[in-house]
Amino acid sequence: MADQASHRPLRLCILGATGSIGTNTLDVAARHPGKFEIWALSGASRVDELFAQCVTHRPKFAVMPAEPLAVLLRDKLRAAGLPTEVLSGERALCDVASHADVDVVMGAIVGAAGLAPCLAAARAGKRLLLANKEALVVGGALFMDAVKQGGATLLPIDSEHSAIFQCLPEHPSTWASRIDHIVLTASGGPFRDRDPATFADITPEQACAHPNWVMGRKISVDSATMMNKALEVIEARWLFDLTPDQIRVVLHPQSIIHSMVVCRDRSVLAQLGTPDMRVPIAYGLSWPERIESGADLLDFTKLNALTFREPDGARYPGLQLAWETLRGAPGSTCVLNAANEVAVDAFLNRRIRFDQIHSVNVQTLSDCVVPGQAVASVEGLLSLDQQSRRVAESVVAGLVR
């Protein structure tokens, strides 16, 4: 756990500290005094929350995306007499994520904004706990090459991918010879039993009320549409070096089995636990050991049933886009991710209906040209991301709510 050479605590850089993953990471770390040191924190816009975290955890650095927000945080810390140095901008995020003093980076920034700092951590050879879907959905092969070349240790934090990782043999070189396919489980979100004919009436508040997990607003909407699962299919292709045909999805409303590996001999390995993100976070922080997470024990005597069913294409039309974009032109997954971010934001701001999110994604994929050179560099990917957002915004503007 702690650095064995110096017996010092592991120094943590938490990118996206004020979100649900970030706060849960701080909770787990606080349960193990002396094992972890909070070295750097970043936030998006919640200055007061990041200030409170700095008061509690005393990081060396705090990073805000924009200088005006950094000024506000800097003033609050100065007034409180705290020495935390406040930085701003993408360059600062990359600098703290790749800093020589950092041991572990939690990549929990939501959206494409998390790609550059996660890449920086990978290239610097850090233990990277990846909760940012977009790093792989947008970066794909480019990101995995950075992990390999930098000698980083990549540990997935999504409960489904962590479950797969925990079920696999320790050495990735043996995975291909043992895996037939994997099965990602999905709760189905809050509308798994609702009549799709009523989806036009769904409000942002209803979409954000997940039945099993406590999550941010964007990922809660993605869970309701099951675009989160589409993105996880794309992630799994890269994390575990699988073909699209080796990745399957099944609805499991209880969220007890977090995912499964089907072996070539037809044995099925599953990871079970209560639906609490502190479990995969604790596993990532302590790997290859295990530490107390704070989650409740799973009580099998109180489980009535574990049920499974196929996802309904009429209810979750966006799910199939995962396999379509993986088989499409390079860069297609980047376009899908950008379009979905724009569409979800438009829905949360009541500019489009819930049932129009899929329409925005499909139309953007159709309208956005994917140049071959777009996937050759980070700059090309980010340019494609911005182009896709402009196209998606024009699609949103043309819809009648």
Tab-separated table of C-alpha atoms in Angstrom:
chain	number	residue	atom	x	y	z
A	1	MET	CA	0.000	0.000	0.000
A	2	ALA	CA	2.418	2.647	1.167
A	3	ASP	CA	5.614	3.094	-0.790
A	4	GLN	CA	7.738	0.150	0.330
A	5	ALA	CA	11.053	1.863	-0.392
A	6	SER	CA	10.441	4.837	1.888
A	7	HIS	CA	7.475	3.562	3.926
A	8	ARG	CA	5.650	6.767	3.089
A	9	PRO	CA	1.947	7.011	2.202
A	10	LEU	CA	0.872	6.731	-1.421
A	11	ARG	CA	0.363	10.223	-2.818
A	12	LEU	CA	-2.976	10.645	-4.560
A	13	CYS	CA	-3.961	13.064	-7.300
A	14	ILE	CA	-7.750	13.094	-7.659
A	15	LEU	CA	-8.955	14.621	-10.919
A	16	GLY	CA	-12.635	15.436	-10.491
A	17	ALA	CA	-12.571	15.505	-6.700
A	18	THR	CA	-15.958	17.170	-6.189
A	19	GLY	CA	-17.904	14.579	-8.197
A	20	SER	CA	-19.321	11.341	-6.790
A	21	ILE	CA	-16.231	9.274	-7.660
A	22	GLY	CA	-13.911	11.909	-6.226
A	23	THR	CA	-15.801	12.237	-2.948
A	24	ASN	CA	-15.978	8.453	-2.583
A	25	THR	CA	-12.231	8.227	-3.216
A	26	LEU	CA	-11.608	10.726	-0.429
A	27	ASP	CA	-13.920	8.735	1.834
A	28	VAL	CA	-12.029	5.489	1.244
A	29	ALA	CA	-8.627	7.148	1.661
A	30	ALA	CA	-9.719	8.793	4.928
A	31	ARG	CA	-10.542	5.354	6.352
A	32	HIS	CA	-6.843	4.452	6.160
A	33	PRO	CA	-4.799	7.149	7.921
A	34	GLY	CA	-1.119	6.897	7.114
A	35	LYS	CA	-1.640	4.834	3.963
A	36	PHE	CA	-2.637	7.654	1.615
A	37	GLU	CA	-1.749	11.330	1.265
A	38	ILE	CA	-3.986	13.649	-0.738
A	39	TRP	CA	-1.413	15.460	-2.898
A	40	ALA	CA	-3.601	17.221	-5.495
A	41	LEU	CA	-7.315	17.802	-6.079
A	42	SER	CA	-9.169	19.251	-9.038
A	43	GLY	CA	-12.735	20.456	-9.432
A	44	ALA	CA	-14.916	21.746	-12.239
A	45	SER	CA	-16.996	24.627	-10.877
A	46	ARG	CA	-17.860	23.831	-7.260
A	47	VAL	CA	-15.469	26.225	-5.562
A	48	ASP	CA	-17.029	25.893	-2.107
A	49	GLU	CA	-16.886	22.097	-2.204
A	50	LEU	CA	-13.273	22.026	-3.362
A	51	PHE	CA	-12.406	24.571	-0.671
A	52	ALA	CA	-13.983	22.314	1.986
A	53	GLN	CA	-11.976	19.354	0.684
A	54	CYS	CA	-8.788	21.411	0.853
A	55	VAL	CA	-9.574	22.354	4.465
A	56	THR	CA	-10.036	18.690	5.382
A	57	HIS	CA	-7.286	17.035	3.339
A	58	ARG	CA	-4.646	19.799	2.971
A	59	PRO	CA	-3.448	18.969	-0.582
A	60	LYS	CA	-0.309	20.582	-1.955
A	61	PHE	CA	-2.169	21.652	-5.117
A	62	ALA	CA	-5.741	22.385	-6.162
A	63	VAL	CA	-6.664	22.896	-9.814
A	64	MET	CA	-9.660	24.657	-11.363
A	65	PRO	CA	-10.372	24.635	-15.115
A	66	ALA	CA	-10.584	28.426	-15.446
A	67	GLU	CA	-8.578	31.215	-13.837
A	68	PRO	CA	-11.603	33.184	-12.518
A	69	LEU	CA	-12.639	30.141	-10.475
A	70	ALA	CA	-9.050	29.626	-9.388
A	71	VAL	CA	-8.974	33.219	-8.107
A	72	LEU	CA	-12.086	32.603	-5.999
A	73	LEU	CA	-10.608	29.431	-4.509
A	74	ARG	CA	-7.226	31.084	-3.978
A	75	ASP	CA	-8.839	33.928	-2.033
A	76	LYS	CA	-10.824	31.558	0.184
A	77	LEU	CA	-7.748	29.461	0.972
A	78	ARG	CA	-5.648	32.540	1.687
A	79	ALA	CA	-8.318	33.883	4.055
A	80	ALA	CA	-8.330	30.520	5.846
A	81	GLY	CA	-4.554	30.538	6.159
A	82	LEU	CA	-4.105	27.342	4.138
A	83	PRO	CA	-0.945	26.803	2.053
A	84	THR	CA	-2.546	24.864	-0.845
A	85	GLU	CA	-1.325	26.290	-4.163
A	86	VAL	CA	-4.118	26.903	-6.679
A	87	LEU	CA	-3.501	26.351	-10.407
A	88	SER	CA	-5.790	26.602	-13.420
A	89	GLY	CA	-6.242	25.210	-16.902
A	90	GLU	CA	-5.640	21.985	-18.793
A	91	ARG	CA	-1.851	22.339	-18.624
A	92	ALA	CA	-2.017	22.439	-14.847
A	93	LEU	CA	-4.195	19.319	-14.785
A	94	CYS	CA	-1.645	17.486	-16.921
A	95	ASP	CA	1.212	18.746	-14.750
A	96	VAL	CA	-0.227	17.493	-11.451
A	97	ALA	CA	-1.310	14.186	-13.025
A	98	SER	CA	2.195	13.511	-14.292
A	99	HIS	CA	4.183	15.022	-11.425
A	100	ALA	CA	7.105	12.942	-10.157
A	101	ASP	CA	5.792	13.089	-6.576
A	102	VAL	CA	2.435	11.494	-7.477
A	103	ASP	CA	1.963	7.727	-7.112
A	104	VAL	CA	-1.726	7.231	-7.954
A	105	VAL	CA	-4.032	9.268	-10.190
A	106	MET	CA	-7.810	8.954	-9.990
A	107	GLY	CA	-9.115	10.031	-13.390
A	108	ALA	CA	-12.699	11.048	-12.619
A	109	ILE	CA	-13.184	14.181	-14.724
A	110	VAL	CA	-16.428	13.781	-16.665
A	111	GLY	CA	-16.289	14.175	-20.432
A	112	ALA	CA	-13.595	14.697	-23.051
A	113	ALA	CA	-11.908	17.227	-20.747
A	114	GLY	CA	-10.453	14.267	-18.854
A	115	LEU	CA	-8.582	12.856	-21.863
A	116	ALA	CA	-5.452	15.044	-21.774
A	117	PRO	CA	-4.647	14.703	-18.030
A	118	CYS	CA	-5.319	10.946	-18.088
A	119	LEU	CA	-2.982	10.640	-21.070
A	120	ALA	CA	-0.366	12.632	-19.165
A	121	ALA	CA	-0.651	10.267	-16.199
A	122	ALA	CA	-0.369	7.238	-18.494
A	123	ARG	CA	2.716	8.587	-20.251
A	124	ALA	CA	4.307	9.320	-16.869
A	125	GLY	CA	3.875	5.689	-15.799
A	126	LYS	CA	1.438	6.304	-12.957
A	127	ARG	CA	-1.012	3.904	-11.400
A	128	LEU	CA	-4.066	5.294	-13.170
A	129	LEU	CA	-7.492	4.552	-11.724
A	130	LEU	CA	-9.701	5.213	-14.724
A	131	ALA	CA	-13.240	6.397	-14.063
A	132	ASN	CA	-13.295	8.715	-17.079
A	133	LYS	CA	-15.025	6.781	-19.872
A	134	GLU	CA	-14.028	9.270	-22.517
A	135	ALA	CA	-10.308	8.552	-22.232
A	136	LEU	CA	-10.927	5.211	-23.938
A	137	VAL	CA	-14.092	6.046	-25.881
A	138	VAL	CA	-12.368	9.021	-27.490
A	139	GLY	CA	-8.720	7.924	-27.214
A	140	GLY	CA	-9.003	4.190	-27.905
A	141	ALA	CA	-5.786	2.785	-29.343
A	142	LEU	CA	-3.953	6.070	-28.789
A	143	PHE	CA	-4.658	5.903	-25.066
A	144	MET	CA	-3.710	2.235	-24.712
A	145	ASP	CA	-0.455	2.904	-26.581
A	146	ALA	CA	0.329	5.655	-24.042
A	147	VAL	CA	-0.296	3.225	-21.167
A	148	LYS	CA	2.025	0.664	-22.718
A	149	GLN	CA	4.775	3.090	-23.658
A	150	GLY	CA	4.687	4.865	-20.299
A	151	GLY	CA	4.679	1.628	-18.317
A	152	ALA	CA	1.547	2.759	-16.449
A	153	THR	CA	-0.690	0.476	-14.411
A	154	LEU	CA	-4.247	0.940	-15.670
A	155	LEU	CA	-7.006	-0.118	-13.272
A	156	PRO	CA	-10.666	0.387	-14.286
A	157	ILE	CA	-12.995	1.967	-11.724
A	158	ASP	CA	-16.363	1.522	-13.429
A	159	SER	CA	-18.014	-1.218	-11.374
A	160	GLU	CA	-18.540	-3.363	-14.473
A	161	HIS	CA	-14.982	-3.123	-15.769
A	162	SER	CA	-13.530	-3.538	-12.294
A	163	ALA	CA	-15.616	-6.694	-11.964
A	164	ILE	CA	-14.230	-8.063	-15.244
A	165	PHE	CA	-10.684	-7.182	-14.188
A	166	GLN	CA	-11.137	-8.933	-10.846
A	167	CYS	CA	-12.378	-12.098	-12.586
A	168	LEU	CA	-9.456	-12.293	-15.012
A	169	PRO	CA	-6.070	-13.969	-14.435
A	170	GLU	CA	-3.346	-11.678	-13.174
A	171	HIS	CA	-1.307	-11.700	-16.381
A	172	PRO	CA	-2.992	-10.096	-19.433
A	173	SER	CA	-0.929	-12.322	-21.733
A	174	THR	CA	-3.215	-15.219	-20.758
A	175	TRP	CA	-6.532	-13.449	-21.271
A	176	ALA	CA	-6.992	-14.188	-24.972
A	177	SER	CA	-6.521	-17.920	-24.510
A	178	ARG	CA	-9.047	-18.102	-21.672
A	179	ILE	CA	-11.880	-15.698	-22.524
A	180	ASP	CA	-14.768	-16.651	-24.774
A	181	HIS	CA	-16.663	-13.442	-24.082
A	182	ILE	CA	-17.625	-11.060	-21.303
A	183	VAL	CA	-21.056	-10.013	-20.083
A	184	LEU	CA	-21.557	-6.475	-18.810
A	185	THR	CA	-24.539	-6.184	-16.498
A	186	ALA	CA	-26.848	-3.162	-16.546
A	187	SER	CA	-29.512	-2.115	-14.059
A	188	GLY	CA	-31.675	-0.759	-16.865
A	189	GLY	CA	-32.022	2.593	-15.124
A	190	PRO	CA	-35.212	4.167	-13.789
A	191	PHE	CA	-37.320	3.456	-16.893
A	192	ARG	CA	-36.671	-0.251	-17.394
A	193	ASP	CA	-40.388	-0.994	-16.874
A	194	ARG	CA	-41.871	2.231	-18.218
A	195	ASP	CA	-43.831	2.278	-21.472
A	196	PRO	CA	-41.517	3.694	-24.186
A	197	ALA	CA	-44.540	5.481	-25.645
A	198	THR	CA	-44.366	7.851	-22.639
A	199	PHE	CA	-40.650	8.664	-22.937
A	200	ALA	CA	-41.348	12.095	-24.458
A	201	ASP	CA	-42.802	13.130	-21.080
A	202	ILE	CA	-39.739	12.198	-18.986
A	203	THR	CA	-38.281	15.098	-17.005
A	204	PRO	CA	-34.614	15.638	-16.079
A	205	GLU	CA	-35.508	15.066	-12.430
A	206	GLN	CA	-37.013	11.670	-13.229
A	207	ALA	CA	-34.053	10.677	-15.404
A	208	CYS	CA	-31.575	11.556	-12.650
A	209	ALA	CA	-33.326	9.408	-10.034
A	210	HIS	CA	-31.354	6.161	-10.452
A	211	PRO	CA	-32.882	3.212	-8.572
A	212	ASN	CA	-29.579	1.626	-7.417
A	213	TRP	CA	-26.612	3.982	-7.695
A	214	VAL	CA	-25.817	7.512	-6.499
A	215	MET	CA	-24.263	9.266	-9.497
A	216	GLY	CA	-23.879	12.646	-11.163
A	217	ARG	CA	-26.584	14.076	-13.415
A	218	LYS	CA	-24.908	13.339	-16.749
A	219	ILE	CA	-24.131	9.699	-16.014
A	220	SER	CA	-27.597	9.246	-14.477
A	221	VAL	CA	-29.188	10.305	-17.760
A	222	ASP	CA	-26.780	8.010	-19.623
A	223	SER	CA	-27.932	5.170	-17.390
A	224	ALA	CA	-31.571	5.962	-18.200
A	225	THR	CA	-30.868	5.808	-21.962
A	226	MET	CA	-28.264	3.039	-21.478
A	227	MET	CA	-25.745	5.133	-23.389
A	228	ASN	CA	-23.531	4.574	-20.361
A	229	LYS	CA	-23.536	0.885	-21.235
A	230	ALA	CA	-22.797	1.652	-24.877
A	231	LEU	CA	-19.764	3.648	-23.748
A	232	GLU	CA	-18.752	0.803	-21.416
A	233	VAL	CA	-18.878	-1.659	-24.332
A	234	ILE	CA	-16.466	0.618	-26.205
A	235	GLU	CA	-14.235	0.896	-23.135
A	236	ALA	CA	-14.205	-2.875	-22.638
A	237	ARG	CA	-13.056	-3.438	-26.200
A	238	TRP	CA	-9.865	-1.482	-25.408
A	239	LEU	CA	-9.353	-2.399	-21.769
A	240	PHE	CA	-9.414	-6.125	-22.390
A	241	ASP	CA	-8.350	-6.245	-26.068
A	242	LEU	CA	-11.601	-7.864	-27.191
A	243	THR	CA	-13.470	-7.905	-30.481
A	244	PRO	CA	-16.921	-6.276	-30.494
A	245	ASP	CA	-18.503	-9.738	-30.807
A	246	GLN	CA	-16.894	-10.771	-27.509
A	247	ILE	CA	-18.815	-8.165	-25.516
A	248	ARG	CA	-22.429	-8.706	-24.484
A	249	VAL	CA	-24.885	-6.872	-22.243
A	250	VAL	CA	-27.631	-8.221	-20.017
A	251	LEU	CA	-30.128	-6.414	-17.784
A	252	HIS	CA	-29.719	-7.283	-14.107
A	253	PRO	CA	-32.030	-4.963	-12.137
A	254	GLN	CA	-30.635	-5.843	-8.695
A	255	SER	CA	-27.068	-4.645	-9.531
A	256	ILE	CA	-25.563	-7.390	-7.353
A	257	ILE	CA	-23.566	-9.183	-10.069
A	258	HIS	CA	-21.440	-6.405	-11.509
A	259	SER	CA	-20.261	-8.308	-14.601
A	260	MET	CA	-19.122	-11.751	-15.744
A	261	VAL	CA	-16.401	-13.489	-17.717
A	262	VAL	CA	-17.400	-16.521	-19.768
A	263	CYS	CA	-14.357	-18.758	-20.227
A	264	ARG	CA	-13.597	-20.997	-23.184
A	265	ASP	CA	-14.561	-24.050	-21.138
A	266	ARG	CA	-17.951	-22.347	-20.451
A	267	SER	CA	-17.178	-21.654	-16.811
A	268	VAL	CA	-18.627	-18.305	-15.758
A	269	LEU	CA	-16.762	-16.094	-13.310
A	270	ALA	CA	-18.728	-13.288	-11.663
A	271	GLN	CA	-17.946	-10.532	-9.172
A	272	LEU	CA	-20.718	-9.737	-6.696
A	273	GLY	CA	-21.228	-7.025	-4.114
A	274	THR	CA	-23.503	-4.279	-2.900
A	275	PRO	CA	-23.954	-1.393	-5.378
A	276	ASP	CA	-21.401	0.954	-3.815
A	277	MET	CA	-18.662	2.644	-5.847
A	278	ARG	CA	-16.318	2.575	-2.868
A	279	VAL	CA	-15.709	-1.135	-3.558
A	280	PRO	CA	-13.995	-0.727	-6.980
A	281	ILE	CA	-12.325	2.450	-5.727
A	282	ALA	CA	-10.840	0.642	-2.716
A	283	TYR	CA	-9.692	-2.181	-4.998
A	284	GLY	CA	-7.954	0.277	-7.313
A	285	LEU	CA	-6.299	2.163	-4.458
A	286	SER	CA	-4.964	-0.973	-2.766
A	287	TRP	CA	-4.332	-3.325	-5.730
A	288	PRO	CA	-3.085	-6.022	-5.608
A	289	GLU	CA	-4.089	-6.019	-1.943
A	290	ARG	CA	-7.574	-5.318	-0.586
A	291	ILE	CA	-8.632	-2.821	2.057
A	292	GLU	CA	-11.804	-1.849	3.882
A	293	SER	CA	-14.073	0.193	1.603
A	294	GLY	CA	-16.861	1.226	3.953
A	295	ALA	CA	-19.489	-0.591	1.869
A	296	ASP	CA	-22.113	-2.823	3.447
A	297	LEU	CA	-21.610	-6.563	3.386
A	298	LEU	CA	-23.726	-8.474	0.887
A	299	ASP	CA	-26.304	-10.487	2.849
A	300	PHE	CA	-27.293	-13.462	0.692
A	301	THR	CA	-30.117	-14.413	3.071
A	302	LYS	CA	-31.903	-11.154	2.203
A	303	LEU	CA	-31.652	-11.546	-1.572
A	304	ASN	CA	-35.005	-12.559	-2.989
A	305	ALA	CA	-33.818	-13.195	-6.535
A	306	LEU	CA	-31.187	-12.350	-9.094
A	307	THR	CA	-32.932	-11.803	-12.424
A	308	PHE	CA	-31.671	-11.196	-15.944
A	309	ARG	CA	-33.175	-10.254	-19.293
A	310	GLU	CA	-32.171	-9.036	-22.725
A	311	PRO	CA	-32.083	-5.258	-23.244
A	312	ASP	CA	-35.117	-4.045	-25.183
A	313	GLY	CA	-34.043	-2.324	-28.396
A	314	ALA	CA	-37.157	-0.132	-28.456
A	315	ARG	CA	-36.477	1.065	-24.921
A	316	TYR	CA	-32.704	1.474	-25.334
A	317	PRO	CA	-32.023	2.229	-29.018
A	318	GLY	CA	-28.697	3.902	-28.234
A	319	LEU	CA	-27.097	0.728	-26.904
A	320	GLN	CA	-26.563	-0.733	-30.364
A	321	LEU	CA	-24.554	2.335	-31.381
A	322	ALA	CA	-21.618	0.907	-29.415
A	323	TRP	CA	-21.124	-2.012	-31.799
A	324	GLU	CA	-21.948	0.123	-34.860
A	325	THR	CA	-19.284	2.718	-34.046
A	326	LEU	CA	-16.687	0.103	-33.064
A	327	ARG	CA	-17.152	-1.431	-36.507
A	328	GLY	CA	-17.314	1.964	-38.205
A	329	ALA	CA	-14.632	4.379	-39.354
A	330	PRO	CA	-11.876	5.181	-36.863
A	331	GLY	CA	-13.005	8.138	-34.798
A	332	SER	CA	-16.690	7.155	-34.870
A	333	THR	CA	-16.720	6.476	-31.131
A	334	CYS	CA	-15.310	9.967	-30.568
A	335	VAL	CA	-18.188	11.453	-32.568
A	336	LEU	CA	-20.749	9.419	-30.609
A	337	ASN	CA	-19.349	10.524	-27.279
A	338	ALA	CA	-19.348	14.213	-28.243
A	339	ALA	CA	-22.861	14.059	-29.663
A	340	ASN	CA	-24.168	12.360	-26.550
A	341	GLU	CA	-22.605	14.951	-24.234
A	342	VAL	CA	-24.286	17.735	-26.204
A	343	ALA	CA	-27.608	15.884	-26.311
A	344	VAL	CA	-27.656	15.090	-22.584
A	345	ASP	CA	-26.764	18.681	-21.703
A	346	ALA	CA	-29.583	19.909	-23.965
A	347	PHE	CA	-32.035	17.543	-22.269
A	348	LEU	CA	-30.935	18.555	-18.764
A	349	ASN	CA	-31.482	22.176	-19.790
A	350	ARG	CA	-34.901	21.303	-21.242
A	351	ARG	CA	-33.943	22.186	-24.808
A	352	ILE	CA	-34.845	18.734	-26.157
A	353	ARG	CA	-36.989	15.836	-24.964
A	354	PHE	CA	-35.602	12.659	-23.411
A	355	ASP	CA	-36.586	10.613	-26.479
A	356	GLN	CA	-34.683	13.040	-28.753
A	357	ILE	CA	-31.273	12.267	-27.210
A	358	HIS	CA	-30.938	9.229	-29.475
A	359	SER	CA	-32.022	11.273	-32.505
A	360	VAL	CA	-29.213	13.770	-31.884
A	361	ASN	CA	-26.651	10.974	-31.605
A	362	VAL	CA	-27.769	9.180	-34.770
A	363	GLN	CA	-28.006	12.364	-36.856
A	364	THR	CA	-24.604	13.607	-35.684
A	365	LEU	CA	-22.998	10.282	-36.585
A	366	SER	CA	-24.593	10.567	-40.023
A	367	ASP	CA	-23.625	14.208	-40.606
A	368	CYS	CA	-20.141	14.292	-39.141
A	369	VAL	CA	-17.308	13.462	-41.501
A	370	VAL	CA	-14.581	11.370	-39.834
A	371	PRO	CA	-11.228	12.153	-41.476
A	372	GLY	CA	-8.666	9.384	-41.453
A	373	GLN	CA	-6.029	11.508	-39.767
A	374	ALA	CA	-8.344	12.356	-36.858
A	375	VAL	CA	-7.208	9.413	-34.767
A	376	ALA	CA	-3.487	9.877	-35.309
A	377	SER	CA	-2.964	12.368	-32.484
A	378	VAL	CA	-4.575	13.887	-29.424
A	379	GLU	CA	-4.920	17.146	-31.326
A	380	GLY	CA	-6.747	15.369	-34.144
A	381	LEU	CA	-9.109	13.644	-31.732
A	382	LEU	CA	-9.887	16.860	-29.885
A	383	SER	CA	-10.480	18.627	-33.214
A	384	LEU	CA	-12.899	15.867	-34.207
A	385	ASP	CA	-14.554	16.147	-30.798
A	386	GLN	CA	-15.128	19.886	-31.296
A	387	GLN	CA	-16.402	19.394	-34.854
A	388	SER	CA	-18.827	16.756	-33.598
A	389	ARG	CA	-20.107	19.073	-30.868
A	390	ARG	CA	-20.803	21.815	-33.409
A	391	VAL	CA	-22.715	19.369	-35.606
A	392	ALA	CA	-24.664	18.047	-32.611
A	393	GLU	CA	-25.544	21.591	-31.505
A	394	SER	CA	-26.939	22.313	-34.956
A	395	VAL	CA	-29.010	19.117	-34.768
A	396	VAL	CA	-30.339	20.146	-31.346
A	397	ALA	CA	-31.217	23.616	-32.687
A	398	GLY	CA	-33.230	22.037	-35.486
A	399	LEU	CA	-35.360	19.844	-33.250
A	400	VAL	CA	-38.814	20.844	-32.116
A	401	ARG	CA	-39.275	19.974	-28.456
